[in-house]
Amino acid sequence: MSVDYLHTHEILVNMGPQHPSTHGVLRLVVKTDGEWVTETQPYIGYLHRCAEKIGESVEYPQFVPYTDRLDYLGAINNNLCYCLAVERLAGIEVPERATYLRVIGAELNRIASHLISYGTFGMETGAFTPFFYGFRERETILSIFEKWFGARLTYHLCRIGGVMADITPEIAQDIRDFIKTMRAVWDDYNTLLSFNEIFVRRTADVGVIPPEMAIEYGLTGPCLRGSGVKWDLRKNDPYCFYDTFDFDIPVGEGLMGTVGDSWDRYWVRMREIIESTKIIEQALDRMPEGAIRAKVPKILKLPKGEVYVRCENPRGELGFYLVSDGGTKPYRLKIRAPSFCNLSITNAICKDCLLADVIVIVGSIDIVLGEVDR
Amino acid sequence: MRRPKNKVAEYFVNIYRSLATIAAGMGVTIKVFFQKPVTLQYPDELPVIEEAFRGLHIYEQEKCIACEMCVKACPIDCISLQYEGKGKKARIKSYRIDYTKCLFCNLCVEACPTHCIKMGKEYNLCSYDRAGCVRELAEDIYSERSTVSE
Ligand code: SF4
Ligand code: SF4
């Protein structure tokens, strides 16, 4: 439809930084022509905490709790990636049991993160109920975490050379029970939101990212897979025995509209929940007995050199680039945050759409501002 | 999903699908309505805190040997320790943790050779002012003018 004949003066609308539909403190400056959006510019930096500089000024083990605060919804994945980077440079061998525990923690955390994304995405399209369902199951995960290592948000589970605490048979049983519940309520989730016609009409064909464009903008994670590109670091650049687990990589198929629309990105996340439960089950079955922490010197000095380690965190490729000059602190630490790169596509896809769609599109990218600003 | 080509048909199919899927969603709500509630009426009902919980620290002064390992391990320097003497005979004058900074990371606990600092189950961190967030964990049992704050 041509809207030329309805042309009016363009208005600048300021969305955020404190706005219930932006995940955190994100400011979007939207240029609108009536209801139609012609330009969307994200402004970031409100949550900047100098994470990289802090990393350069504290010792290696001391930075691990800070990584919790980058992407606070996927904290274990962040811990894991940083620990892997340090371990690779230092040449520390992690016990097998610890690696399996890390996988269990990381995947549970991925489920928790996707559940939040499910709830908030529902809210953004005007459905309030899914939020409570998502948080109900997430609460179970948090209770398991609390029983396991004592924290509910800032986990600090992975330590350099292993994990903080072992799981008891009781906790293992809790995790298995949770998996059973999660699989049962997953269908309820879909009845509530995924296949709801109003939700589908709000999200299908909205904010379409073609695969080439997704690759050009450096998208990773569910945003990239939503566009139909099968790229998952757990399979493509395996770490922590992920290549030995049997799980699928869900990709967008354009079930409700075009491949790469908001619904596809959402659906990839929903299916990843089920895939993660598969991984956890296998890890629980295969986990050997043994130590959970390698012997790491009290004062950890890394050899001279540099390393880049990347992991698949719930939002995409998280990378830590470490440069060591042989001391107890990194000379340089660079964090490649998936949310930051994913957010860069906002202006390209929030064009010629309705104002209400901007919220849906930004929601479907699923950013965490703690990670964008670092 | 397949959508009908005819505009009029689409209009009615839309209405039908919306109503049908909302009704299906309502079914889930009704199913949950008859289940036990999972929420807790805090503060009337208190949550059960797990044994492993990392809350406010518990400090056993008699065991402390003033080795400062915990102070060095802390990423954010929120422990301040004052003492006289070293080793078994150490007199701890004050052991303060600044909870405006603490990350609840457990690193101090892991560093302590005598296991005298632990993380407890207390989760009420609120206080009316900034000064109240700095908690004194040691009792100054040696000096005459005790300056222990509550
Ligand atoms: S828990 Fe962490 S931040 Fe808090 S006092 Fe101990 S070492 Fe410091
Ligand atoms: S590490 Fe333990 S023994 Fe040493 S000063 Fe700290 S609390 Fe005392």
Coordinates of N, CA and C in Angstrom, one line a residue, chain A residues 148-248:
Chain A
W148 N 21.7 -26.0 44.8 CA 22.9 -26.5 44.3 C 24.1 -25.7 44.7
F149 N 24.1 -24.4 44.4 CA 25.2 -23.5 44.8 C 24.9 -22.2 45.5
G150 N 23.6 -22.0 45.8 CA 23.3 -21.0 46.8 C 23.0 -19.6 46.2
A151 N 22.8 -19.4 44.9 CA 22.5 -18.1 44.4 C 21.4 -18.2 43.4
R152 N 20.7 -17.1 43.3 CA 19.5 -17.1 42.4 C 19.6 -16.3 41.2
L153 N 20.6 -15.4 41.2 CA 20.7 -14.6 39.9 C 22.2 -14.4 39.5
T154 N 23.0 -14.1 40.5 CA 24.4 -13.9 40.2 C 25.1 -15.2 40.6
Y155 N 25.2 -16.2 39.7 CA 25.5 -17.5 40.1 C 26.9 -17.8 40.5
H156 N 27.8 -17.3 39.7 CA 29.3 -17.6 40.0 C 29.5 -19.1 40.2
L157 N 28.9 -19.9 39.3 CA 29.0 -21.3 39.4 C 30.4 -21.8 38.9
C158 N 30.8 -21.4 37.7 CA 32.0 -21.9 37.1 C 33.2 -21.1 37.7
R159 N 34.2 -21.9 38.1 CA 35.4 -21.3 38.6 C 36.5 -21.7 37.7
I160 N 37.6 -21.0 37.7 CA 38.7 -21.4 36.8 C 39.2 -22.8 37.3
G161 N 39.0 -23.8 36.4 CA 39.4 -25.1 36.7 C 38.3 -26.0 37.2
G162 N 37.1 -25.6 37.2 CA 36.0 -26.5 37.6 C 34.7 -25.7 37.9
V163 N 34.0 -26.3 38.8 CA 32.8 -25.6 39.2 C 32.8 -25.5 40.7
M164 N 31.9 -24.7 41.2 CA 31.9 -24.4 42.7 C 31.4 -25.6 43.5
A165 N 30.3 -26.2 43.1 CA 29.7 -27.2 43.9 C 29.2 -28.4 43.1
D166 N 29.2 -29.5 43.7 CA 28.7 -30.7 43.1 C 27.2 -30.9 43.3
I167 N 26.6 -31.7 42.4 CA 25.1 -31.9 42.7 C 25.0 -33.2 43.5
T168 N 24.0 -33.2 44.3 CA 23.7 -34.4 45.1 C 22.7 -35.2 44.3
P169 N 22.4 -36.5 44.6 CA 21.4 -37.2 43.9 C 20.0 -36.6 44.0
E170 N 19.8 -35.9 45.1 CA 18.5 -35.2 45.3 C 18.3 -34.1 44.3
I171 N 19.4 -33.3 44.1 CA 19.3 -32.2 43.1 C 19.2 -32.8 41.7
A172 N 19.9 -33.9 41.4 CA 19.8 -34.5 40.1 C 18.3 -34.9 39.9
Q173 N 17.7 -35.5 40.9 CA 16.3 -35.9 40.8 C 15.4 -34.7 40.6
D174 N 15.7 -33.6 41.3 CA 14.9 -32.3 41.1 C 15.0 -31.9 39.6
I175 N 16.2 -32.0 39.1 CA 16.4 -31.5 37.7 C 15.6 -32.4 36.7
R176 N 15.7 -33.7 37.0 CA 14.9 -34.6 36.1 C 13.4 -34.3 36.3
D177 N 12.9 -34.1 37.5 CA 11.5 -33.7 37.7 C 11.2 -32.5 36.9
F178 N 12.1 -31.5 37.0 CA 11.8 -30.2 36.3 C 11.7 -30.5 34.8
I179 N 12.6 -31.3 34.3 CA 12.6 -31.6 32.8 C 11.2 -32.2 32.4
K180 N 10.7 -33.1 33.3 CA 9.4 -33.7 33.0 C 8.3 -32.6 33.0
T181 N 8.3 -31.8 34.0 CA 7.3 -30.7 34.0 C 7.4 -29.8 32.9
M182 N 8.7 -29.4 32.6 CA 8.9 -28.5 31.5 C 8.3 -29.0 30.2
R183 N 8.6 -30.3 29.9 CA 8.1 -30.8 28.6 C 6.5 -30.9 28.6
A184 N 6.0 -31.1 29.8 CA 4.5 -31.2 29.9 C 3.9 -29.8 29.7
V185 N 4.5 -28.8 30.3 CA 3.8 -27.5 30.2 C 4.2 -26.7 28.9
W186 N 5.2 -27.3 28.2 CA 5.6 -26.6 27.0 C 4.4 -26.5 26.0
D187 N 3.6 -27.5 26.0 CA 2.4 -27.5 25.1 C 1.4 -26.4 25.5
D188 N 1.3 -26.3 26.9 CA 0.4 -25.2 27.4 C 0.9 -23.9 26.9
Y189 N 2.2 -23.7 27.0 CA 2.8 -22.5 26.6 C 2.4 -22.1 25.1
N190 N 2.5 -23.2 24.3 CA 2.2 -22.9 22.9 C 0.7 -22.6 22.7
T191 N -0.1 -23.3 23.4 CA -1.5 -23.0 23.3 C -1.8 -21.6 23.7
L192 N -1.1 -21.2 24.8 CA -1.4 -19.9 25.4 C -0.9 -18.8 24.4
L193 N 0.3 -18.9 23.8 CA 0.9 -17.8 23.1 C 1.3 -18.2 21.7
S194 N 2.0 -19.2 21.5 CA 2.7 -19.4 20.2 C 1.7 -19.5 19.0
F195 N 0.6 -20.2 19.3 CA -0.4 -20.4 18.2 C -1.6 -19.5 18.3
N196 N -1.6 -18.6 19.3 CA -2.7 -17.7 19.4 C -2.8 -16.8 18.2
E197 N -3.9 -16.7 17.6 CA -4.0 -16.0 16.3 C -3.6 -14.6 16.4
I198 N -4.0 -13.9 17.5 CA -3.7 -12.5 17.6 C -2.2 -12.3 17.7
F199 N -1.5 -13.2 18.5 CA -0.1 -13.1 18.6 C 0.6 -13.4 17.3
V200 N 0.1 -14.4 16.5 CA 0.7 -14.7 15.3 C 0.5 -13.6 14.3
R201 N -0.6 -12.9 14.3 CA -0.8 -11.8 13.4 C 0.1 -10.6 13.8
R202 N 0.4 -10.5 15.1 CA 1.2 -9.4 15.5 C 2.7 -9.6 15.1
T203 N 3.1 -10.9 15.0 CA 4.5 -11.2 14.9 C 4.9 -11.8 13.5
A204 N 4.0 -12.5 12.9 CA 4.4 -13.1 11.6 C 4.6 -12.0 10.6
D205 N 5.6 -12.1 9.7 CA 5.9 -11.2 8.6 C 6.3 -9.8 9.2
V206 N 6.6 -9.7 10.5 CA 7.0 -8.5 11.0 C 8.5 -8.6 11.3
G207 N 9.2 -7.5 10.9 CA 10.7 -7.5 11.1 C 11.4 -8.7 10.5
V208 N 11.2 -8.8 9.2 CA 11.8 -10.0 8.5 C 13.3 -9.7 8.3
I209 N 14.1 -10.6 8.7 CA 15.6 -10.5 8.5 C 15.9 -11.7 7.5
P210 N 16.2 -11.3 6.2 CA 16.7 -12.4 5.3 C 18.0 -12.9 5.8
P211 N 18.3 -14.2 5.4 CA 19.5 -14.8 5.9 C 20.8 -14.0 5.6
E212 N 20.9 -13.5 4.3 CA 22.1 -12.8 4.0 C 22.3 -11.6 4.8
M213 N 21.2 -10.9 5.1 CA 21.3 -9.7 5.9 C 21.7 -10.0 7.3
A214 N 21.2 -11.1 7.8 CA 21.5 -11.6 9.2 C 23.0 -11.8 9.3
I215 N 23.6 -12.4 8.3 CA 25.0 -12.7 8.3 C 25.8 -11.5 8.2
E216 N 25.3 -10.6 7.3 CA 26.1 -9.3 7.1 C 26.1 -8.5 8.4
Y217 N 25.1 -8.5 9.1 CA 25.1 -7.7 10.4 C 25.7 -8.4 11.5
G218 N 26.2 -9.6 11.3 CA 26.9 -10.4 12.3 C 26.0 -10.9 13.4
L219 N 24.7 -11.1 13.1 CA 23.8 -11.7 14.1 C 24.2 -13.1 14.5
T220 N 23.9 -13.4 15.7 CA 24.2 -14.8 16.1 C 23.1 -15.3 17.0
G221 N 23.1 -16.5 17.4 CA 22.1 -17.0 18.3 C 20.7 -17.2 17.6
P222 N 19.7 -17.2 18.4 CA 18.3 -17.4 17.9 C 18.0 -16.4 16.7
C223 N 18.5 -15.2 16.8 CA 18.2 -14.2 15.7 C 18.7 -14.7 14.4
L224 N 19.9 -15.3 14.4 CA 20.5 -15.8 13.1 C 19.8 -17.1 12.7
R225 N 19.5 -18.0 13.7 CA 18.9 -19.2 13.4 C 17.4 -19.0 13.0
G226 N 16.8 -18.0 13.5 CA 15.5 -17.6 13.1 C 15.4 -17.3 11.6
S227 N 16.5 -16.8 11.0 CA 16.5 -16.5 9.6 C 16.8 -17.8 8.8
G228 N 16.9 -18.9 9.4 CA 17.1 -20.2 8.6 C 18.6 -20.6 8.5
V229 N 19.5 -19.9 9.2 CA 20.9 -20.2 9.0 C 21.2 -21.2 10.2
K230 N 21.7 -22.4 9.8 CA 22.0 -23.4 10.9 C 23.4 -23.1 11.4
W231 N 23.5 -22.3 12.4 CA 24.8 -22.0 12.9 C 24.7 -21.9 14.4
D232 N 25.3 -22.9 15.1 CA 25.2 -23.0 16.5 C 26.6 -23.4 17.0
L233 N 27.2 -22.5 17.8 CA 28.6 -22.8 18.2 C 28.7 -24.1 19.0
R234 N 27.6 -24.5 19.6 CA 27.7 -25.8 20.3 C 28.0 -27.0 19.4
K235 N 27.6 -26.8 18.1 CA 27.9 -27.8 17.1 C 29.0 -27.4 16.2
N236 N 29.1 -26.1 15.9 CA 30.0 -25.7 14.8 C 31.4 -25.4 15.4
D237 N 31.5 -25.1 16.7 CA 32.8 -24.9 17.3 C 32.7 -25.4 18.7
P238 N 32.6 -26.8 18.8 CA 32.2 -27.4 20.1 C 33.2 -27.1 21.2
Y239 N 32.6 -26.9 22.4 CA 33.3 -26.8 23.6 C 32.5 -27.7 24.6
C240 N 33.2 -28.1 25.7 CA 32.5 -28.8 26.8 C 31.7 -30.1 26.2
F241 N 32.3 -30.8 25.4 CA 31.7 -32.1 24.8 C 30.4 -31.9 24.1
Y242 N 30.1 -30.6 23.7 CA 28.7 -30.4 23.1 C 28.6 -31.3 21.8
D243 N 29.7 -31.6 21.2 CA 29.5 -32.3 19.9 C 29.1 -33.7 20.2
T244 N 29.3 -34.2 21.4 CA 28.9 -35.6 21.7 C 27.4 -35.7 22.1
F245 N 26.8 -34.6 22.4 CA 25.4 -34.7 22.8 C 24.5 -34.8 21.5
D246 N 23.4 -35.4 21.7 CA 22.5 -35.6 20.6 C 21.4 -34.6 20.7
F247 N 21.4 -33.6 19.9 CA 20.3 -32.6 20.0 C 20.2 -31.9 18.6
D248 N 19.1 -31.3 18.3 CA 18.9 -30.6 17.1 C 19.1 -29.2 17.2

